[in-house]
PDB file of C-alpha atoms in Angstrom:
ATOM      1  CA  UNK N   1      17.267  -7.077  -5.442  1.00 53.00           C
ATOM      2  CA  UNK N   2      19.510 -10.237  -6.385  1.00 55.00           C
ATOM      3  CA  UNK N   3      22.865 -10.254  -4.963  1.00 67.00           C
ATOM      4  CA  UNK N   4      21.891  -8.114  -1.921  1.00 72.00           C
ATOM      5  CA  UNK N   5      24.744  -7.284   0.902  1.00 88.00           C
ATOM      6  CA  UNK N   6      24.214  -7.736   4.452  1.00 92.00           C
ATOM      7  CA  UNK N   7      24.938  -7.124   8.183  1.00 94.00           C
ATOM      8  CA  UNK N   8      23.678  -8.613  11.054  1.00 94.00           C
ATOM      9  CA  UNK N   9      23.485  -8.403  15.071  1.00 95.00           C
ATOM     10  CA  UNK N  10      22.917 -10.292  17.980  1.00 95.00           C
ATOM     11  CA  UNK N  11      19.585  -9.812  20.001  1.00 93.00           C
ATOM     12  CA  UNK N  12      19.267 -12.536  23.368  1.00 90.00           C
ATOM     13  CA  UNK N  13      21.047 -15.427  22.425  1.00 93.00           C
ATOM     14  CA  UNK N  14      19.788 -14.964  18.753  1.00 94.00           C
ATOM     15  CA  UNK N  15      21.982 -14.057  15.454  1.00 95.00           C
ATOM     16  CA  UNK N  16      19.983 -11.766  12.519  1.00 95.00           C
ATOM     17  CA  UNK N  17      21.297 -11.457   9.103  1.00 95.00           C
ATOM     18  CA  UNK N  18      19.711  -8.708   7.331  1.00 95.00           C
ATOM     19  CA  UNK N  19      19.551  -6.948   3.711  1.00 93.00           C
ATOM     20  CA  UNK N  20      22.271  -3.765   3.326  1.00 90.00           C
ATOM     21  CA  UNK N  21      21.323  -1.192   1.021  1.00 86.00           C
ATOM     22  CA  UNK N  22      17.483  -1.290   1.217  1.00 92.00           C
ATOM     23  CA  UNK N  23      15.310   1.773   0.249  1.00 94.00           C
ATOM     24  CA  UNK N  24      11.763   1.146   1.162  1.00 95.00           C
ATOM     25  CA  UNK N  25       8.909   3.525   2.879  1.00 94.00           C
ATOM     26  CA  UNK N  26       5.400   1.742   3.128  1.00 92.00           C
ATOM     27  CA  UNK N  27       2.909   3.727   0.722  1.00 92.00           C
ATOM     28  CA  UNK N  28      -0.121   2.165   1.733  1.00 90.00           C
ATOM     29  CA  UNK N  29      -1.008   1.241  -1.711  1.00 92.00           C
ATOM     30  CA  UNK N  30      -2.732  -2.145   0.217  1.00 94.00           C
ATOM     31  CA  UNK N  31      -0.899  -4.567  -2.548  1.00 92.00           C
ATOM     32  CA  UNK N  32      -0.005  -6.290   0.342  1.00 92.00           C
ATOM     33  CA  UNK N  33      -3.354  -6.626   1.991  1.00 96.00           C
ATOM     34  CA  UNK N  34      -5.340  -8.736  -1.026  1.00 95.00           C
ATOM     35  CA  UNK N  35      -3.967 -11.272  -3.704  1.00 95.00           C
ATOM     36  CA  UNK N  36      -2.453 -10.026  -7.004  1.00 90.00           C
ATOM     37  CA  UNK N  37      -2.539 -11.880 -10.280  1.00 90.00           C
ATOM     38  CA  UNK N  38       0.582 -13.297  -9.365  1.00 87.00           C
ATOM     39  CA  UNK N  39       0.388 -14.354  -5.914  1.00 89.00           C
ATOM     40  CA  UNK N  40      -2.319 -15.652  -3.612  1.00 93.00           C
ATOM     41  CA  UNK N  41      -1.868 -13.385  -0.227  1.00 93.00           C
ATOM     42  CA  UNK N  42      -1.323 -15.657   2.864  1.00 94.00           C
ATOM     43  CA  UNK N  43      -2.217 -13.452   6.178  1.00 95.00           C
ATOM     44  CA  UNK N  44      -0.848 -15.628   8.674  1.00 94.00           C
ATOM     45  CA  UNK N  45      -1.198 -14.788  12.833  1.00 95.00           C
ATOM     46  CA  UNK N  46       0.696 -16.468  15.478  1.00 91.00           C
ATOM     47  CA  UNK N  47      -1.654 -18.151  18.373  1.00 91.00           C
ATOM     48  CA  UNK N  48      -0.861 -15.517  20.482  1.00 91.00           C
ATOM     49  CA  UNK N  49      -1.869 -12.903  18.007  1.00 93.00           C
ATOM     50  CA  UNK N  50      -5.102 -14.543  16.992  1.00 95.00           C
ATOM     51  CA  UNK N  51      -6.265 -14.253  20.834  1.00 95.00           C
ATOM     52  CA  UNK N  52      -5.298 -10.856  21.199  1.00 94.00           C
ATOM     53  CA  UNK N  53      -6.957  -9.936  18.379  1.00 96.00           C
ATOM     54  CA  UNK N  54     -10.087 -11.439  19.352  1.00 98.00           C
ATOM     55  CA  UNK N  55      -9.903 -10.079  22.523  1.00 97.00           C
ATOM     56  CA  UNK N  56      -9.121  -6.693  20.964  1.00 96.00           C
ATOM     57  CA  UNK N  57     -12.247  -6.725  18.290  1.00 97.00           C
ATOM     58  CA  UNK N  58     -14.531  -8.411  20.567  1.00 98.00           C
ATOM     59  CA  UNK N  59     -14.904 -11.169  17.656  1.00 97.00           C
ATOM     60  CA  UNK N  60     -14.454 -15.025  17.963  1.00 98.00           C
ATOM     61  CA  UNK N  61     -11.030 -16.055  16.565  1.00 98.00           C
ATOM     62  CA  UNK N  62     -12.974 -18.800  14.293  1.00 97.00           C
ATOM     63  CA  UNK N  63     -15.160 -15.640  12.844  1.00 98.00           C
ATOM     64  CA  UNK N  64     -11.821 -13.949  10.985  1.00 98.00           C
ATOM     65  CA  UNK N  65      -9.207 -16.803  10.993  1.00 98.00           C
ATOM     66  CA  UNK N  66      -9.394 -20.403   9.855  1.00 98.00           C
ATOM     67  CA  UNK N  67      -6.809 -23.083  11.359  1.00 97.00           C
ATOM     68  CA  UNK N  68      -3.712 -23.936   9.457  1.00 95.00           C
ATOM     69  CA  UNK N  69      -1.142 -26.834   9.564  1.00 93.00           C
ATOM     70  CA  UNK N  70       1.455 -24.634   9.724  1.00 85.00           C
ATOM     71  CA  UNK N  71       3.923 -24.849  12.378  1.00 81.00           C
ATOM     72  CA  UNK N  72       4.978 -21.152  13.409  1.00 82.00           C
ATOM     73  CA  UNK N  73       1.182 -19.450  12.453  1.00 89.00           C
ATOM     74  CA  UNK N  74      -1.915 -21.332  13.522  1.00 93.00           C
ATOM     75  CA  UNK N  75      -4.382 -19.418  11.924  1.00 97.00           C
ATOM     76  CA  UNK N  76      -4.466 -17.420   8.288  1.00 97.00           C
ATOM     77  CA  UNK N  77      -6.971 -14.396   8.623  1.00 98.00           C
ATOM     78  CA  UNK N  78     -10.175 -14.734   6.071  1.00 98.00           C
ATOM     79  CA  UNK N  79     -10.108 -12.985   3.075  1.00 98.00           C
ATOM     80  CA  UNK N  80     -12.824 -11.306   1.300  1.00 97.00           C
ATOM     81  CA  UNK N  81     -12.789 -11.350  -2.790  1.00 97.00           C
ATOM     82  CA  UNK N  82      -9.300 -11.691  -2.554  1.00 97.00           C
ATOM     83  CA  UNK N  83      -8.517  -8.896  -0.098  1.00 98.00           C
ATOM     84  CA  UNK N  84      -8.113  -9.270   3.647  1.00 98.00           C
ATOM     85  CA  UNK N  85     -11.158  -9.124   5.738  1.00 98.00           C
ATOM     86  CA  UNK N  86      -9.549  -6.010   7.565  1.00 98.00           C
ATOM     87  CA  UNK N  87      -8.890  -3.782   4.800  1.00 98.00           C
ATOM     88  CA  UNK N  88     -12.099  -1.155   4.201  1.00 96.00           C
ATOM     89  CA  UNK N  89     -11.805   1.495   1.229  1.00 95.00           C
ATOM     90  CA  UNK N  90      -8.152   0.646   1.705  1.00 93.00           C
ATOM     91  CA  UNK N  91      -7.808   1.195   4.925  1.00 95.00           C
ATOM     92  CA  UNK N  92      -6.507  -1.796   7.567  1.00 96.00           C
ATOM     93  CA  UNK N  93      -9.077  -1.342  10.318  1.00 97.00           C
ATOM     94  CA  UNK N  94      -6.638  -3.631  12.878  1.00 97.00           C
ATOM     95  CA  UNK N  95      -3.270  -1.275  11.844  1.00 94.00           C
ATOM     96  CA  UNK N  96      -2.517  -0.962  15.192  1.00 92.00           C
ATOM     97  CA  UNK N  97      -2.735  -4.796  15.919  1.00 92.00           C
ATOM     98  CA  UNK N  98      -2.097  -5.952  12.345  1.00 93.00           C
ATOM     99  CA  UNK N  99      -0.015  -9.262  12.396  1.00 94.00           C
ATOM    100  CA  UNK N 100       3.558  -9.738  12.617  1.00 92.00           C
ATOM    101  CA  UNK N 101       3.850 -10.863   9.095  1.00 93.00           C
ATOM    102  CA  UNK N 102       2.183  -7.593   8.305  1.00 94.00           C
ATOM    103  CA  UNK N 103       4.518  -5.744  10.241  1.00 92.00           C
ATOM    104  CA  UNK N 104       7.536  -7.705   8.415  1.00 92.00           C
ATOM    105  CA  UNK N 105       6.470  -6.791   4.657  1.00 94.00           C
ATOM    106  CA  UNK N 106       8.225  -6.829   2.454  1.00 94.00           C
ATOM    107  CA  UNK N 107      10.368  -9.036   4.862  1.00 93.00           C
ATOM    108  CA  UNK N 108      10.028 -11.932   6.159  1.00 90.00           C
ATOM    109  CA  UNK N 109      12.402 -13.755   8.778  1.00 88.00           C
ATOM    110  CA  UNK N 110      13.889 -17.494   8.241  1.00 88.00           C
ATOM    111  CA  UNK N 111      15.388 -19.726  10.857  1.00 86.00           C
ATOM    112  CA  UNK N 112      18.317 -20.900   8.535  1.00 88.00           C
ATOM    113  CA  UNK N 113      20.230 -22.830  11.386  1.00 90.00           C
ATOM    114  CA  UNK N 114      19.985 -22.696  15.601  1.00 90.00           C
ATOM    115  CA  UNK N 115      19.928 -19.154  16.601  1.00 91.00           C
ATOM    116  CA  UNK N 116      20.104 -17.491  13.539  1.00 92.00           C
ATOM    117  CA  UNK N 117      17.712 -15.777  11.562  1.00 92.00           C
ATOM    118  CA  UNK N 118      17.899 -14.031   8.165  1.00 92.00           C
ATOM    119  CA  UNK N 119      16.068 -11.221   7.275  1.00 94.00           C
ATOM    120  CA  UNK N 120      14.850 -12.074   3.223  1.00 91.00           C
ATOM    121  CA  UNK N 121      13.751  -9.348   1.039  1.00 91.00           C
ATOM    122  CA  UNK N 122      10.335 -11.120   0.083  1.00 87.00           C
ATOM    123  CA  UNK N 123       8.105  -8.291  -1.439  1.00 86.00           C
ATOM    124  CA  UNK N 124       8.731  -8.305  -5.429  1.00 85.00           C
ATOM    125  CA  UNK N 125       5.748  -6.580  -6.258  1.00 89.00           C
ATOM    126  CA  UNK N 126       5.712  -4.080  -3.456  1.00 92.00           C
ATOM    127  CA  UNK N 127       5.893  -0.600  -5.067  1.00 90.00           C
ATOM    128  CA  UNK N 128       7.849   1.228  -2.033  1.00 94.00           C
ATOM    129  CA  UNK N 129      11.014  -0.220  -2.757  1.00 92.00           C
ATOM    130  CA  UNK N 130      13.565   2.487  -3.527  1.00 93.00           C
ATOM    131  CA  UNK N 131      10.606   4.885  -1.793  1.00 94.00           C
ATOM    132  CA  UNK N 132      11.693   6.772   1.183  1.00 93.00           C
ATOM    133  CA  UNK N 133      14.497   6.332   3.105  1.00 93.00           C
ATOM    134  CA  UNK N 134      17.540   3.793   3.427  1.00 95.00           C
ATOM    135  CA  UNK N 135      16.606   1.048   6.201  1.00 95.00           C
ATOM    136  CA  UNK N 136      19.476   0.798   8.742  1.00 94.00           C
ATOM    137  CA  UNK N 137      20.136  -1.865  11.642  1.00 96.00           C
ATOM    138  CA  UNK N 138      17.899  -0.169  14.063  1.00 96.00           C
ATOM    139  CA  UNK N 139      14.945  -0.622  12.248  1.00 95.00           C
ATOM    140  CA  UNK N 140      15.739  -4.605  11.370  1.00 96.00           C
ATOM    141  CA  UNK N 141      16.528  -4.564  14.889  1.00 96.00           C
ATOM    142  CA  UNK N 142      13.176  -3.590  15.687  1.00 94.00           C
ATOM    143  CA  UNK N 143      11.464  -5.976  13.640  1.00 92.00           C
ATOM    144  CA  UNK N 144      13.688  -8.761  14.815  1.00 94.00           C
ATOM    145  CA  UNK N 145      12.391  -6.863  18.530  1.00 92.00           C
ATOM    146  CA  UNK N 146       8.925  -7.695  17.741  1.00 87.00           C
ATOM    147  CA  UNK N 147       9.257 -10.906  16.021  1.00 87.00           C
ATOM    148  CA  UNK N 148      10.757 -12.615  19.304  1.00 87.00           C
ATOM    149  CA  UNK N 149       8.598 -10.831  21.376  1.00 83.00           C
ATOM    150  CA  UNK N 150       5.733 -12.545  19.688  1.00 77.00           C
ATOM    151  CA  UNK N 151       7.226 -16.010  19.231  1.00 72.00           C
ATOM    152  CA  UNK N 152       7.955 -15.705  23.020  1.00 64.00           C
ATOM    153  CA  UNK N 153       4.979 -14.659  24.860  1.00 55.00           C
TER     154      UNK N 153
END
């Protein structure tokens, strides 16, 4: 995935660079969802989505989330032996309302200057890359979509 070529577009007043070339399809194999041997999973919620999600499930935000000193996500969702409290028999039971960064994987966005964002290809163990179809601009578009949607509300 080293040495990737990209593209980008303008969205508002924002600039997103994003990875050419990708084949991915999500197989809902859950790797994503729980820690691996080699990395610790970090489910991280914006403000916003931690209230609508408690809203949503009718659950305190302090009952599924714990504070962090992040700056962009306040909260990281609680995990259960490793796996996300939201995944049963492998199944996310908020799919509908999962997180952004959920959304994102096996992306995740970077502010590398004012304005512009770059898409990074972050998911080395995900096992749906070169699965399924080639991603184009309209579907980085639509992440990028509901990224600033979220950051903005």
């Amino acid at each position: 995935m080293n040495n990737l070529k990209c593209s980008n577009f303008q969205l508002s007043k924002y600039y997103f660079v994003f990875p050419n070339e990708i084949i991915w399809k999500c197989q809902r194999c859950t790797l994503c969802c729980k820690d691996s041997r080699k990395h610790i999973r970090h489910i991280k919620i914006l403000k916003q989505e931690g209230i609508g999600l408690s809203r949503k499930i009718k659950v305190p935000l302090e009952h599924f989330a714990v504070p962090t000193l992040d700056k962009t996500y306040s909260h990281e969702i609680l995990k259960y032996n490793g796996k996300c409290i939201f995944l049963k028999d492998n199944i996310c039971k908020i799919y509908d309302s999962r997180p952004l960064i959920c959304r994102f994987y096996p992306f995740e966005m970077k502010l590398i200057e004012k304005d512009i964002y770059h898409i990074l290809f972050s998911g080395k163990e995900c096992n749906a890359i070169d699965k399924g179809k080639k991603l184009n601009k309209e579907y980085f578009r639509e992440l990028a979509k509901n990224a600033l949607k979220n950051f903005t509300d």
